[in-house]
PDB file of C-alpha atoms in Angstrom:
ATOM      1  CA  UNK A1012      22.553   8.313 -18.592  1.00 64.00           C
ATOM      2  CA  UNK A1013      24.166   5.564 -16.093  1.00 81.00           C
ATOM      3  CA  UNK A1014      22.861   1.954 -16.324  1.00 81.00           C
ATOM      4  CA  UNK A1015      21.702   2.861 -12.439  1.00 82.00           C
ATOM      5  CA  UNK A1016      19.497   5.755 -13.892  1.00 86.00           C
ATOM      6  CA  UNK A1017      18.168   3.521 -16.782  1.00 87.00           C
ATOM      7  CA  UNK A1018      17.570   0.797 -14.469  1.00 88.00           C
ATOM      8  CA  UNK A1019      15.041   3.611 -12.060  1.00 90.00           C
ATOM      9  CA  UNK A1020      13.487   4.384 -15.175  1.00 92.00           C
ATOM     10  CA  UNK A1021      11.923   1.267 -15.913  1.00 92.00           C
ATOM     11  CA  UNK A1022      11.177   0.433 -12.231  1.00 94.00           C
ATOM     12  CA  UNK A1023       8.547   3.825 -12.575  1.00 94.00           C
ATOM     13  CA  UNK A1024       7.100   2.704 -15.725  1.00 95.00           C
ATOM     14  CA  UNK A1025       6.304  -0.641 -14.522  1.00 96.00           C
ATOM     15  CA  UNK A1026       5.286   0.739 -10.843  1.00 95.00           C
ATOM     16  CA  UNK A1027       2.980   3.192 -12.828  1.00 94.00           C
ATOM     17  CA  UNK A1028       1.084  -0.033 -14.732  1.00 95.00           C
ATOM     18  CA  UNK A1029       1.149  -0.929 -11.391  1.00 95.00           C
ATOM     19  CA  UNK A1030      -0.881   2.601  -9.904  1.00 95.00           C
ATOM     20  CA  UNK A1031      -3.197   1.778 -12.673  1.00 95.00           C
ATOM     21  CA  UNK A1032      -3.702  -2.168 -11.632  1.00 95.00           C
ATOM     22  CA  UNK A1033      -4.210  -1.640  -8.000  1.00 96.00           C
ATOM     23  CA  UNK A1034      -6.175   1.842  -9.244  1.00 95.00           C
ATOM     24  CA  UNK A1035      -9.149  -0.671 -11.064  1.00 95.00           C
ATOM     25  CA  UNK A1036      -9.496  -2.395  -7.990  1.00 96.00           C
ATOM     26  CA  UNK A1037      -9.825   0.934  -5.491  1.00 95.00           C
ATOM     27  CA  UNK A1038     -12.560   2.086  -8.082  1.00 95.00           C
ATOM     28  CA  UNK A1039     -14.451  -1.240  -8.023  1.00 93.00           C
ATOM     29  CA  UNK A1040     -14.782  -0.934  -4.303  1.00 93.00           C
ATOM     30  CA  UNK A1041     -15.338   2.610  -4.322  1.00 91.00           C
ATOM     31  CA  UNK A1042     -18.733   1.532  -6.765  1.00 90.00           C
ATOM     32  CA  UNK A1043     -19.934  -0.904  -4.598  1.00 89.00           C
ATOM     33  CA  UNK A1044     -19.170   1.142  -1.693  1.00 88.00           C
ATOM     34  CA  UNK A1045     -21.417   3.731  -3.135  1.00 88.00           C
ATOM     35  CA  UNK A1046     -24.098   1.535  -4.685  1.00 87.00           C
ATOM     36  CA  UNK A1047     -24.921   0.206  -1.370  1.00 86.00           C
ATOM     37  CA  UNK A1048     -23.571   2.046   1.092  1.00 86.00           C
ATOM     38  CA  UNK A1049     -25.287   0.336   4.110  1.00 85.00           C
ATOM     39  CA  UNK A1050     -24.723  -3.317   3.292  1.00 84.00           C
ATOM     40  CA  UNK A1051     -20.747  -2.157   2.709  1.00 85.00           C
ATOM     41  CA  UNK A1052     -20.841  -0.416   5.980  1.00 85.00           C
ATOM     42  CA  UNK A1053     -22.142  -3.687   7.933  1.00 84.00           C
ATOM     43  CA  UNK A1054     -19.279  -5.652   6.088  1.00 85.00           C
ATOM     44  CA  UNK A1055     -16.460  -3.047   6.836  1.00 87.00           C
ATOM     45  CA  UNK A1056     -17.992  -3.147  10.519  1.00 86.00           C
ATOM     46  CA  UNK A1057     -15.774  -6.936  11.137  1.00 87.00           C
ATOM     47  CA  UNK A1058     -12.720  -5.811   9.921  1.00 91.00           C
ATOM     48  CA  UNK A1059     -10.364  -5.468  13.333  1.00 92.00           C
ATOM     49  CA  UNK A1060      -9.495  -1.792  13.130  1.00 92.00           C
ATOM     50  CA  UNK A1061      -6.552  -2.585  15.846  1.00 93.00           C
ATOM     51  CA  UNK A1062      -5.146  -5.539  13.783  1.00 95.00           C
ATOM     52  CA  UNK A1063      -5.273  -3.110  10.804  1.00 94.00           C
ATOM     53  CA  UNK A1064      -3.570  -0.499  12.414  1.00 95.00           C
ATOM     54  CA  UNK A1065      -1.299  -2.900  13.752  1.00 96.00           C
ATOM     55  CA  UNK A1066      -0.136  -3.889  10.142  1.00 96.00           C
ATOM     56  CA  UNK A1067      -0.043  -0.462   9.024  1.00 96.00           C
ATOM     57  CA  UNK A1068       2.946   0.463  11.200  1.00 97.00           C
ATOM     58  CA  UNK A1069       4.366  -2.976   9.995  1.00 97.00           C
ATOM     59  CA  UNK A1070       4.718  -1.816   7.192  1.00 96.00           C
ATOM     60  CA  UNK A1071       5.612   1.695   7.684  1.00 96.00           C
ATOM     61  CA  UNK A1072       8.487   0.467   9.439  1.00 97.00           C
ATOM     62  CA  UNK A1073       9.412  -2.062   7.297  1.00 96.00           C
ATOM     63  CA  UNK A1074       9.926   1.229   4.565  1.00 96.00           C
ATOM     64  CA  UNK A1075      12.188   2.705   7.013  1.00 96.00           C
ATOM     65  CA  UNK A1076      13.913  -0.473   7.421  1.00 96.00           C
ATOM     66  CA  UNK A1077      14.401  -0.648   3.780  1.00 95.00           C
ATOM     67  CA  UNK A1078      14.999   3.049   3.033  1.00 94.00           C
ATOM     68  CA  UNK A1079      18.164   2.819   6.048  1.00 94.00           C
ATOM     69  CA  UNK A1080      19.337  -0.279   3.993  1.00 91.00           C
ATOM     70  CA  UNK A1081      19.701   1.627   0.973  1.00 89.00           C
ATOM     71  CA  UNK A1082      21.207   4.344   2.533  1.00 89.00           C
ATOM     72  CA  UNK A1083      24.073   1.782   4.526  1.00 88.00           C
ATOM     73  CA  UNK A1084      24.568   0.668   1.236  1.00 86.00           C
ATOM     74  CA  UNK A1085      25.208   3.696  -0.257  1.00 83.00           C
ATOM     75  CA  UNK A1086      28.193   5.023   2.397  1.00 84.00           C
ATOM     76  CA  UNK A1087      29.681   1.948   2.380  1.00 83.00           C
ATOM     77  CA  UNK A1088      28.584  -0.268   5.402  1.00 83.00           C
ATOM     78  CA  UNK A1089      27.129  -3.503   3.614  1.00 84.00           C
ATOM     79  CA  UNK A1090      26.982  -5.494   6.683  1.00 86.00           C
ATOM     80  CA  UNK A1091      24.492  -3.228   8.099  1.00 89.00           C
ATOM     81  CA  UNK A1092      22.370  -2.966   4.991  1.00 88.00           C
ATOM     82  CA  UNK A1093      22.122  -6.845   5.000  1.00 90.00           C
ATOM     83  CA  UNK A1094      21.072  -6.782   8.825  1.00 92.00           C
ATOM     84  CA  UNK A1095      18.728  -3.938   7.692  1.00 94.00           C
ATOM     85  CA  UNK A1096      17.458  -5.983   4.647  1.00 93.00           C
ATOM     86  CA  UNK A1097      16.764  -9.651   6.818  1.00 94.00           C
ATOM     87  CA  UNK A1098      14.173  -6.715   9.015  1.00 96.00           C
ATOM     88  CA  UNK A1099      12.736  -5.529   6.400  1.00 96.00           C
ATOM     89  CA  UNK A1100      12.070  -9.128   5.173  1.00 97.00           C
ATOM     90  CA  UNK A1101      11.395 -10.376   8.694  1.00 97.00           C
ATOM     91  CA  UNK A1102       8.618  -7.258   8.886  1.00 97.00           C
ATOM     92  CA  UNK A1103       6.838  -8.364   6.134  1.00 97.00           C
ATOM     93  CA  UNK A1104       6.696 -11.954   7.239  1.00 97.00           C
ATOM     94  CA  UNK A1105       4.870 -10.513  10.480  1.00 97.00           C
ATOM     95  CA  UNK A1106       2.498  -8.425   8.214  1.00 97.00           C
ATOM     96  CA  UNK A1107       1.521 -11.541   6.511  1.00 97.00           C
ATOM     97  CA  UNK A1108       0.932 -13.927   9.615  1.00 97.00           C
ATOM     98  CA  UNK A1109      -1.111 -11.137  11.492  1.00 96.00           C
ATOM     99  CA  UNK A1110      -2.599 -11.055   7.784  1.00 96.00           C
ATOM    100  CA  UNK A1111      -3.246 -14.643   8.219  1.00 96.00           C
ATOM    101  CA  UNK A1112      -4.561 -14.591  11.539  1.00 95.00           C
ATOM    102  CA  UNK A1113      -7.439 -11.940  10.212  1.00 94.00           C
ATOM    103  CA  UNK A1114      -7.848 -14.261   7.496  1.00 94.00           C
ATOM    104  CA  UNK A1115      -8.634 -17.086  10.397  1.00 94.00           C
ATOM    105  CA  UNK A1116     -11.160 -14.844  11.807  1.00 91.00           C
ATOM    106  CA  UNK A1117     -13.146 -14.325   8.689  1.00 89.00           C
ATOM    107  CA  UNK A1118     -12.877 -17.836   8.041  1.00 87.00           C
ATOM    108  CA  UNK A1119     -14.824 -18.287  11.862  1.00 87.00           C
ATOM    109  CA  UNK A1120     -17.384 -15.569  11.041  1.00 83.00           C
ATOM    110  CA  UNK A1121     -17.552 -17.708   7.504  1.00 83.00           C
ATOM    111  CA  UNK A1122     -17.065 -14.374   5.646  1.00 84.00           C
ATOM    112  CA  UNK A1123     -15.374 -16.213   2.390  1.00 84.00           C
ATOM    113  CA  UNK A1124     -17.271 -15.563  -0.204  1.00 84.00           C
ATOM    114  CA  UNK A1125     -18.457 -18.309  -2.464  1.00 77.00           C
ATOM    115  CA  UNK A1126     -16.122 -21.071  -0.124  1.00 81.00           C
ATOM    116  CA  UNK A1127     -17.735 -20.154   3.473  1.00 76.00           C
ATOM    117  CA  UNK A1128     -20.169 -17.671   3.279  1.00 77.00           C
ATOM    118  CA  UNK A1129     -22.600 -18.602   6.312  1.00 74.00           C
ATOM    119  CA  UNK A1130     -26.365 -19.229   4.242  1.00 64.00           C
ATOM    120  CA  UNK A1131     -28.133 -18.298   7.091  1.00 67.00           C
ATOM    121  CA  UNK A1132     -25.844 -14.976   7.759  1.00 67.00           C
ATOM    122  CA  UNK A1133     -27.060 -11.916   9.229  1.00 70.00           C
ATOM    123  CA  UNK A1134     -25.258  -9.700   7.311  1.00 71.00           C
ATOM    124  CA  UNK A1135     -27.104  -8.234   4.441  1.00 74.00           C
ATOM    125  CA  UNK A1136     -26.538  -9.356   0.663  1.00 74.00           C
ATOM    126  CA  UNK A1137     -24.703  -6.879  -0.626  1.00 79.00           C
ATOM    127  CA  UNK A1138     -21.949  -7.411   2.380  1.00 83.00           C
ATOM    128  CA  UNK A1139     -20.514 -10.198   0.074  1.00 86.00           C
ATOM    129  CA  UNK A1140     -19.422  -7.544  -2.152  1.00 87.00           C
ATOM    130  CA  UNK A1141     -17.306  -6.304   0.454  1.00 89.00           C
ATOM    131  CA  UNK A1142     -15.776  -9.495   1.536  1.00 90.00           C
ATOM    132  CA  UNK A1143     -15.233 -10.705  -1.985  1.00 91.00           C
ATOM    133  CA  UNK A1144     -13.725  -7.030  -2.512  1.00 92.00           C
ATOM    134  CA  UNK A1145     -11.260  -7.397   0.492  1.00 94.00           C
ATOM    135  CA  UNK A1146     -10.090 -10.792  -0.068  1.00 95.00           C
ATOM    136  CA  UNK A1147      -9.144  -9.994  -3.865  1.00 95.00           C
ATOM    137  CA  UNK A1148      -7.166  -7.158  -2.705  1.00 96.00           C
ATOM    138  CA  UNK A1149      -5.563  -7.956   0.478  1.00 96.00           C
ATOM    139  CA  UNK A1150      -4.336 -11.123  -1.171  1.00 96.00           C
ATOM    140  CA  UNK A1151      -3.173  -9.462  -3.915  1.00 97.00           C
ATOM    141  CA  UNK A1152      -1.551  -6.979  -2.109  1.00 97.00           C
ATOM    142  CA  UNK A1153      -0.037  -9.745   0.099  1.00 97.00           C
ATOM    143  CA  UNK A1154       1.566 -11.417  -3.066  1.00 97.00           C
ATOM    144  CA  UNK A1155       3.356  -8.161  -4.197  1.00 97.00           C
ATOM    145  CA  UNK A1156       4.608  -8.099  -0.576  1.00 97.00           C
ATOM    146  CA  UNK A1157       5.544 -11.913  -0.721  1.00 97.00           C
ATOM    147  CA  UNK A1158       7.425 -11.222  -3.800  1.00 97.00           C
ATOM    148  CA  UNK A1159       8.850  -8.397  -2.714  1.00 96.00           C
ATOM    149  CA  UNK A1160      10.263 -10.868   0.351  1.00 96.00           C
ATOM    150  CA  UNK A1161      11.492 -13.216  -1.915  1.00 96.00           C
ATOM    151  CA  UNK A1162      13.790 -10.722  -3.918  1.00 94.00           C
ATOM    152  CA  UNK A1163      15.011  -9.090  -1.308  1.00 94.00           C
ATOM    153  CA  UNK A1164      16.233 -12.507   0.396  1.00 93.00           C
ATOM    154  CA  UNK A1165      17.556 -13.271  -3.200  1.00 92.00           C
ATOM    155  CA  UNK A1166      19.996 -10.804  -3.860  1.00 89.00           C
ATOM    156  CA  UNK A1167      21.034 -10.051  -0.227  1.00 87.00           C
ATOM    157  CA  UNK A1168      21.518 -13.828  -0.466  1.00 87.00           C
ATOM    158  CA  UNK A1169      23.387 -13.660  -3.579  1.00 84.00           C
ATOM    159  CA  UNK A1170      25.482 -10.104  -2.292  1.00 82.00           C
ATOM    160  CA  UNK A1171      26.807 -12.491   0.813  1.00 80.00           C
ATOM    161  CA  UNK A1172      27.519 -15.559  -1.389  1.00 78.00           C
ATOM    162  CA  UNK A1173      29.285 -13.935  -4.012  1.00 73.00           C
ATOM    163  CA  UNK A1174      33.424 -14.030  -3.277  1.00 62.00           C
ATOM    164  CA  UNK A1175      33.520 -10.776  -5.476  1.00 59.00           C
ATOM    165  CA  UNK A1176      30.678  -8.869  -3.681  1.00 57.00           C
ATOM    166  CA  UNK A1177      29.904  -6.137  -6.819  1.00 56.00           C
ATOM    167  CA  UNK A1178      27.898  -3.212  -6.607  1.00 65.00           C
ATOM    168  CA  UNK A1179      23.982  -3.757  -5.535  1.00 70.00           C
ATOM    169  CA  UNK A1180      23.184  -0.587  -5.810  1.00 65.00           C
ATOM    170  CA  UNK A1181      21.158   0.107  -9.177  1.00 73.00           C
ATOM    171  CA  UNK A1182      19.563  -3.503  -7.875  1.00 83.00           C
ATOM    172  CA  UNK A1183      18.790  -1.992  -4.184  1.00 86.00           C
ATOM    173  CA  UNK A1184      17.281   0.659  -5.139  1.00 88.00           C
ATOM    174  CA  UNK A1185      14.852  -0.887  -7.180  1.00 91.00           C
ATOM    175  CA  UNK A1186      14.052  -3.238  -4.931  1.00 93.00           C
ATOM    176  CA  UNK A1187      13.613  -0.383  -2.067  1.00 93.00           C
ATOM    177  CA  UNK A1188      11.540   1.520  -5.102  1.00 94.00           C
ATOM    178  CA  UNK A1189       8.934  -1.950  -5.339  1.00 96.00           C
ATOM    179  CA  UNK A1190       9.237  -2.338  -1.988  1.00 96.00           C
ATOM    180  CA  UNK A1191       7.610   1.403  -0.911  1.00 96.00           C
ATOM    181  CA  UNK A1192       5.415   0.598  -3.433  1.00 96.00           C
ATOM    182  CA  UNK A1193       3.764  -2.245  -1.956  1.00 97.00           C
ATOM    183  CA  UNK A1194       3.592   0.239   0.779  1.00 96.00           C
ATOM    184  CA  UNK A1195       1.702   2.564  -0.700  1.00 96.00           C
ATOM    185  CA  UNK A1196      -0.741   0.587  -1.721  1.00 97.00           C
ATOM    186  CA  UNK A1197      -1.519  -0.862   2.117  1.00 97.00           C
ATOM    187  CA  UNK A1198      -1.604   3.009   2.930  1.00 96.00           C
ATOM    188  CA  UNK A1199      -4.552   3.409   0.753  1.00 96.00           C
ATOM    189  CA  UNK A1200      -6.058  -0.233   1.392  1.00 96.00           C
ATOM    190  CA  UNK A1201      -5.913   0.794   5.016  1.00 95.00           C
ATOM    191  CA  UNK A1202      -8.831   3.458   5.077  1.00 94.00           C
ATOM    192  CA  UNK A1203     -10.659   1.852   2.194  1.00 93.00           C
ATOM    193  CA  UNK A1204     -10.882  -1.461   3.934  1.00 93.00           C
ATOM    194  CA  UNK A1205     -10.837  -0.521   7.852  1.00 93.00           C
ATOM    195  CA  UNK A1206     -12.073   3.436   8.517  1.00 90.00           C
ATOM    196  CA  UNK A1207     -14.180   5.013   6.102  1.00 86.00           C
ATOM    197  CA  UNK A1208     -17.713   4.973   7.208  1.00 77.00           C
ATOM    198  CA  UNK A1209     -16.708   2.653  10.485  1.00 76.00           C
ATOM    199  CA  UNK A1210     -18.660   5.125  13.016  1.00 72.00           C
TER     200      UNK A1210
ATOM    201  CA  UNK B 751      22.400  11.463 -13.261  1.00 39.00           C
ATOM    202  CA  UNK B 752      24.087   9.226 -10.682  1.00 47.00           C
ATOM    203  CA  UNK B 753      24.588  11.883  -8.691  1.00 52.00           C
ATOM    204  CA  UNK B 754      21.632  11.808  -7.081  1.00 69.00           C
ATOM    205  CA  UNK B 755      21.557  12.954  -3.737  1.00 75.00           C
ATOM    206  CA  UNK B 756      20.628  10.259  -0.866  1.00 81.00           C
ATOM    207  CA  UNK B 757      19.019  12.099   2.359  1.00 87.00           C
ATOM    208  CA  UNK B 758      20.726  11.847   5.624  1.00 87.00           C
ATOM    209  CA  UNK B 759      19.748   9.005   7.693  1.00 89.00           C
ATOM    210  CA  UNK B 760      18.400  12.004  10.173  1.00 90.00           C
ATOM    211  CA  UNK B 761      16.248  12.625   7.587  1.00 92.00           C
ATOM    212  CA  UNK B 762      14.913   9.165   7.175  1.00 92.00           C
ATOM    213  CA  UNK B 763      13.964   9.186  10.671  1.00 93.00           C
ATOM    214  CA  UNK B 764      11.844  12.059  10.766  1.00 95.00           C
ATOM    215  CA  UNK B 765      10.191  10.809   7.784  1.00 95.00           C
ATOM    216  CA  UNK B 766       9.149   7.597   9.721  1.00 95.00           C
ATOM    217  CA  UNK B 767       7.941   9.713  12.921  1.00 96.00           C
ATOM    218  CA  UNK B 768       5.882  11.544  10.557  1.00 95.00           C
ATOM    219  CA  UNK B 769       4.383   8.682   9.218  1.00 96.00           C
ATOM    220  CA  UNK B 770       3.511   7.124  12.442  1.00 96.00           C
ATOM    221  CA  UNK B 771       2.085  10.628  13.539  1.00 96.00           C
ATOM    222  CA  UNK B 772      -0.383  10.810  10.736  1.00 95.00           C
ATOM    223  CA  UNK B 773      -1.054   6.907  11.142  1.00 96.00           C
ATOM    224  CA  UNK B 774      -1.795   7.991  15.337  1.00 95.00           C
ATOM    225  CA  UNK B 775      -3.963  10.603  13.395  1.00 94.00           C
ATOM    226  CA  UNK B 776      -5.738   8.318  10.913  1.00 93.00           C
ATOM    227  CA  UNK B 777      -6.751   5.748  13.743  1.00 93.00           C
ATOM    228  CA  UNK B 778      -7.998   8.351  16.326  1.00 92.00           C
ATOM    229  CA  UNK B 779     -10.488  10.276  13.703  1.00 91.00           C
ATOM    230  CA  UNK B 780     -11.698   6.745  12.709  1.00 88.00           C
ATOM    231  CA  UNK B 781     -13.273   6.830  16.094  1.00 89.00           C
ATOM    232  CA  UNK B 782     -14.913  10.010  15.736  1.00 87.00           C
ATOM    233  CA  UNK B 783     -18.260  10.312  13.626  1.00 86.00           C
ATOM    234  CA  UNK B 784     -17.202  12.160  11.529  1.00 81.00           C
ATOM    235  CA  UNK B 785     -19.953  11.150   9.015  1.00 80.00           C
ATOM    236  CA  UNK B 786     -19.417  12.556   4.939  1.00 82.00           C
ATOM    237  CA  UNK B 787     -16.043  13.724   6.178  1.00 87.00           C
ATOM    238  CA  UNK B 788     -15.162  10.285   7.181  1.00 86.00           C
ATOM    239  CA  UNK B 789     -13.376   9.738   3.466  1.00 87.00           C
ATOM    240  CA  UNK B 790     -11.599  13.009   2.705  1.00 90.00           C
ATOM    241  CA  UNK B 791     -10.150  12.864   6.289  1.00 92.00           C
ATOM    242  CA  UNK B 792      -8.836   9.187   5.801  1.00 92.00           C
ATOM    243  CA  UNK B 793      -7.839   9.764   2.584  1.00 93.00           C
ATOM    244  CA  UNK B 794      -6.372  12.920   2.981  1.00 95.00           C
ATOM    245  CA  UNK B 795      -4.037  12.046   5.705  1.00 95.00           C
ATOM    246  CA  UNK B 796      -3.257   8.723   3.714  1.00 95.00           C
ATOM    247  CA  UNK B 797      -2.421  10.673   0.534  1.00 95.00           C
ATOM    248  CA  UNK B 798       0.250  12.498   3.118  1.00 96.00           C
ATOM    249  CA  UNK B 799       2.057   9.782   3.989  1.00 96.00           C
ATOM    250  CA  UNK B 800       1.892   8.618   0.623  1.00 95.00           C
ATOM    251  CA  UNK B 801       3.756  12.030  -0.102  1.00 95.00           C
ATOM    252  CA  UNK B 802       6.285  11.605   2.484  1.00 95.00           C
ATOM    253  CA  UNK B 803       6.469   8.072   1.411  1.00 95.00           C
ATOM    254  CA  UNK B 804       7.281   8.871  -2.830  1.00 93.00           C
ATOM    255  CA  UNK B 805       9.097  11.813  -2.282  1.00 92.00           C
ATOM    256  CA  UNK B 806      11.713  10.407   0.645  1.00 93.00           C
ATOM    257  CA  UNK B 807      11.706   6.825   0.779  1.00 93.00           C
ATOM    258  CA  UNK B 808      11.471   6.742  -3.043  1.00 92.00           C
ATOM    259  CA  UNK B 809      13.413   9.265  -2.935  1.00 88.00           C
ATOM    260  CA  UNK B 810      11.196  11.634  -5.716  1.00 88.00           C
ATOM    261  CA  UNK B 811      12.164  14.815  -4.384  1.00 88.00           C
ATOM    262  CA  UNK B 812      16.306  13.780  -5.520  1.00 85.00           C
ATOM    263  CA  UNK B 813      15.146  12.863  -8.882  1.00 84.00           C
ATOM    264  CA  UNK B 814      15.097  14.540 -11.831  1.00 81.00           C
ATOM    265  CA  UNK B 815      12.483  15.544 -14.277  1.00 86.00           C
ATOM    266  CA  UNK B 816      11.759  12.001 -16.625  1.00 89.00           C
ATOM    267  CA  UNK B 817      11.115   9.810 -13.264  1.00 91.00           C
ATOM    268  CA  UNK B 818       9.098  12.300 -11.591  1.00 92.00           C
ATOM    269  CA  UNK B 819       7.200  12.750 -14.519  1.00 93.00           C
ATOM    270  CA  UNK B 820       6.054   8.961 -14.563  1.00 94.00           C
ATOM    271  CA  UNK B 821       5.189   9.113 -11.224  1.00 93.00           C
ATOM    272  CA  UNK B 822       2.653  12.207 -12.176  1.00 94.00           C
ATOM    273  CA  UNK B 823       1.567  10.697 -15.524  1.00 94.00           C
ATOM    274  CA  UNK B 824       0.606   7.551 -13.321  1.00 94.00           C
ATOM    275  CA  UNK B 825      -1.321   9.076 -11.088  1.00 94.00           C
ATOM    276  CA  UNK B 826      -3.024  11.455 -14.157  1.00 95.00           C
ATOM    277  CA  UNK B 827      -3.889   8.425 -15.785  1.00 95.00           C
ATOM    278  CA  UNK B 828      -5.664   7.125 -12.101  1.00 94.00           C
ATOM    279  CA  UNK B 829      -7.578  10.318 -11.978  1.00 95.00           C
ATOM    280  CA  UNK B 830      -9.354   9.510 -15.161  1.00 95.00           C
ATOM    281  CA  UNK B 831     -10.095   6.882 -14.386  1.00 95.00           C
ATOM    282  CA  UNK B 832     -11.555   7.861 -11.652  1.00 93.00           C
ATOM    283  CA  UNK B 833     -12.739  10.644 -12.632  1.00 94.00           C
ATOM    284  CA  UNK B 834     -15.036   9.220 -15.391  1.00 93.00           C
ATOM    285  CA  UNK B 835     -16.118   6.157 -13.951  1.00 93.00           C
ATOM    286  CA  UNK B 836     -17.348   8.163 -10.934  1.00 90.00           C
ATOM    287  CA  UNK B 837     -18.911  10.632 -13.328  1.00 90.00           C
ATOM    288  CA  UNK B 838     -20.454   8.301 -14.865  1.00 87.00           C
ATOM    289  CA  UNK B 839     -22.175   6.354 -11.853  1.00 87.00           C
ATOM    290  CA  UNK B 840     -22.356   9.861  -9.556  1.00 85.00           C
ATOM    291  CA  UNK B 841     -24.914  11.053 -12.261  1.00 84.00           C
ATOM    292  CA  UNK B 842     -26.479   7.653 -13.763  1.00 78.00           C
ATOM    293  CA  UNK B 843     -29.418   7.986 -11.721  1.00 73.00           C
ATOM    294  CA  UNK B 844     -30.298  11.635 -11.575  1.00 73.00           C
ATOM    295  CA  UNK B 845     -31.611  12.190 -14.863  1.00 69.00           C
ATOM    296  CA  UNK B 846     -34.381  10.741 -16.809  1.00 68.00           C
ATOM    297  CA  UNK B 847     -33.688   8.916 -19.769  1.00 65.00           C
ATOM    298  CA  UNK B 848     -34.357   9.875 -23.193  1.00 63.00           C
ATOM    299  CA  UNK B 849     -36.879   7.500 -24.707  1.00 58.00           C
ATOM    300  CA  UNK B 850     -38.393   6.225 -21.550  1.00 52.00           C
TER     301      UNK B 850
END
């Protein structure tokens, strides 16, 4: 077994704790989503679906982005993988500002729960749930992502510094393997928090 | 195991086309009323790109048996807990209670 190998291994078993940290969360909302259905449903009703979809193929791309990276890397054409890398990192800092401007919106509608929840709000009680819901997970979510920024800037940094570029490999891929992660869990946040039960 | 095989960047491509069909896809229905089938449709076509996503961006279907088998034991270990959490609260209320 190569150190690159060993090195994949443990990225799975600690993106697997991660299935099962992100997994709690799903189920919570999935609860309250079915404990009261219609008070979840008026909640889910202000999320921007376009916004959402908009950050969705953010994100997809910024996979691709990472995925080509990884694969410039790997026949030899680092200067291309580090253009690749600074889009990938560049596509998740436009994820989290259109993040951020949805964020803003809430914060209008004051739909914060327990900071700025409007006391004489239409919305029914139970629609806290939701927001309380979303705002643990999206932020969350958006701190694996900013993370995942900051490592990826970090070693592509270091790679350019260093006067004896060595080998990123073993340290790309695990960084593309976190990175798709991340992804995959906006892929499921996506319907949970935006489509199911919208119409 | 170094050897692993790295797909063509062709490959990657039509990956990413796929993923931004099914996201078209995911969107559209969302507009439909689609009522109970709202959630296996969404989820369904989100579980696909997840598929497309672990096995060619992460690269799954190159690997060999040990990683692929954390990746299943992960999501085994989801599916009881979702299993018995929802089995728990999908059938809380529909019988009586012993005792009351």
């Amino acid at each position: 077994m190569d150190a690159a190998y060993k090195a994949r291994f443990g990225m799975w078993i600690f993106l697997g704790t991660e299935v099962l940290f992100f997994g709690g969360l799903f189920v919570a909302l999935f609860i309250n989503f079915y404990l009261a259905p219609l008070d979840f449903r008026e909640g889910l009703r202000h999320m921007d679906v376009f916004l959402g979809a908009v950050n969705t193929f953010v994100l997809l791309t910024s996979s691709w982005t990472m995925a080509m990276a990884l694969h410039s890397m790997n026949s030899n054409q680092p200067q291309k993988a580090m253009k690749l890398m600074v889009t990938t990192i560049l596509l998740g800092l436009a994820f989290l500002i259109i993040k951020g401007t949805e964020y803003y919106e809430h914060g209008r509608e004051h739909l914060i729960p327990a900071l700025d929840w409007h006391p004489a709000s239409p919305l029914p009680k139970a629609a806290v749930l939701f927001f309380f819901m979303y705002f643990v997970m999206t932020l969350l979510h958006a701190l694996h992502l900013s993370i995942g920024m900051g490592l990826i800037g970090f070693f592509s940094w270091r790679y350019s510094k260093s006067s004896q570029p060595g080998h990123l490999g073993p340290t790309l891929d695990n960084l593309g393997l976190y990175w798709h992660f991340v992804d995959l869990v906006w892929i499921f946040l996506f319907p949970s928090l935006y489509l199911i039960g919208r119409t | 195991m170094n050897s692993r095989k790295d797909f063509s960047l062709r490959t990657l491509n039509f990956v990413y086309l796929g993923l931004l069909l099914l996201l078209g896809l995911t969107v559209t229905a969302s507009f439909f009323p689609l009522g109970a089938w709202s959630l296996p449709v969404s989820f369904g076509i989100a579980a696909g790109k997840a598929v497309l996503v672990g096995l060619f961006f992460m690269n799954l279907k190159n690997e060999g048996g040990p990683l692929r088998l954390i990746a299943v034991a992960a999501l085994l270990w989801l599916s009881l807990l979702l299993a018995f959490t929802f089995g728990d609260y999908l059938t809380r209320f529909s019988f009586g209670v012993l005792g009351k």
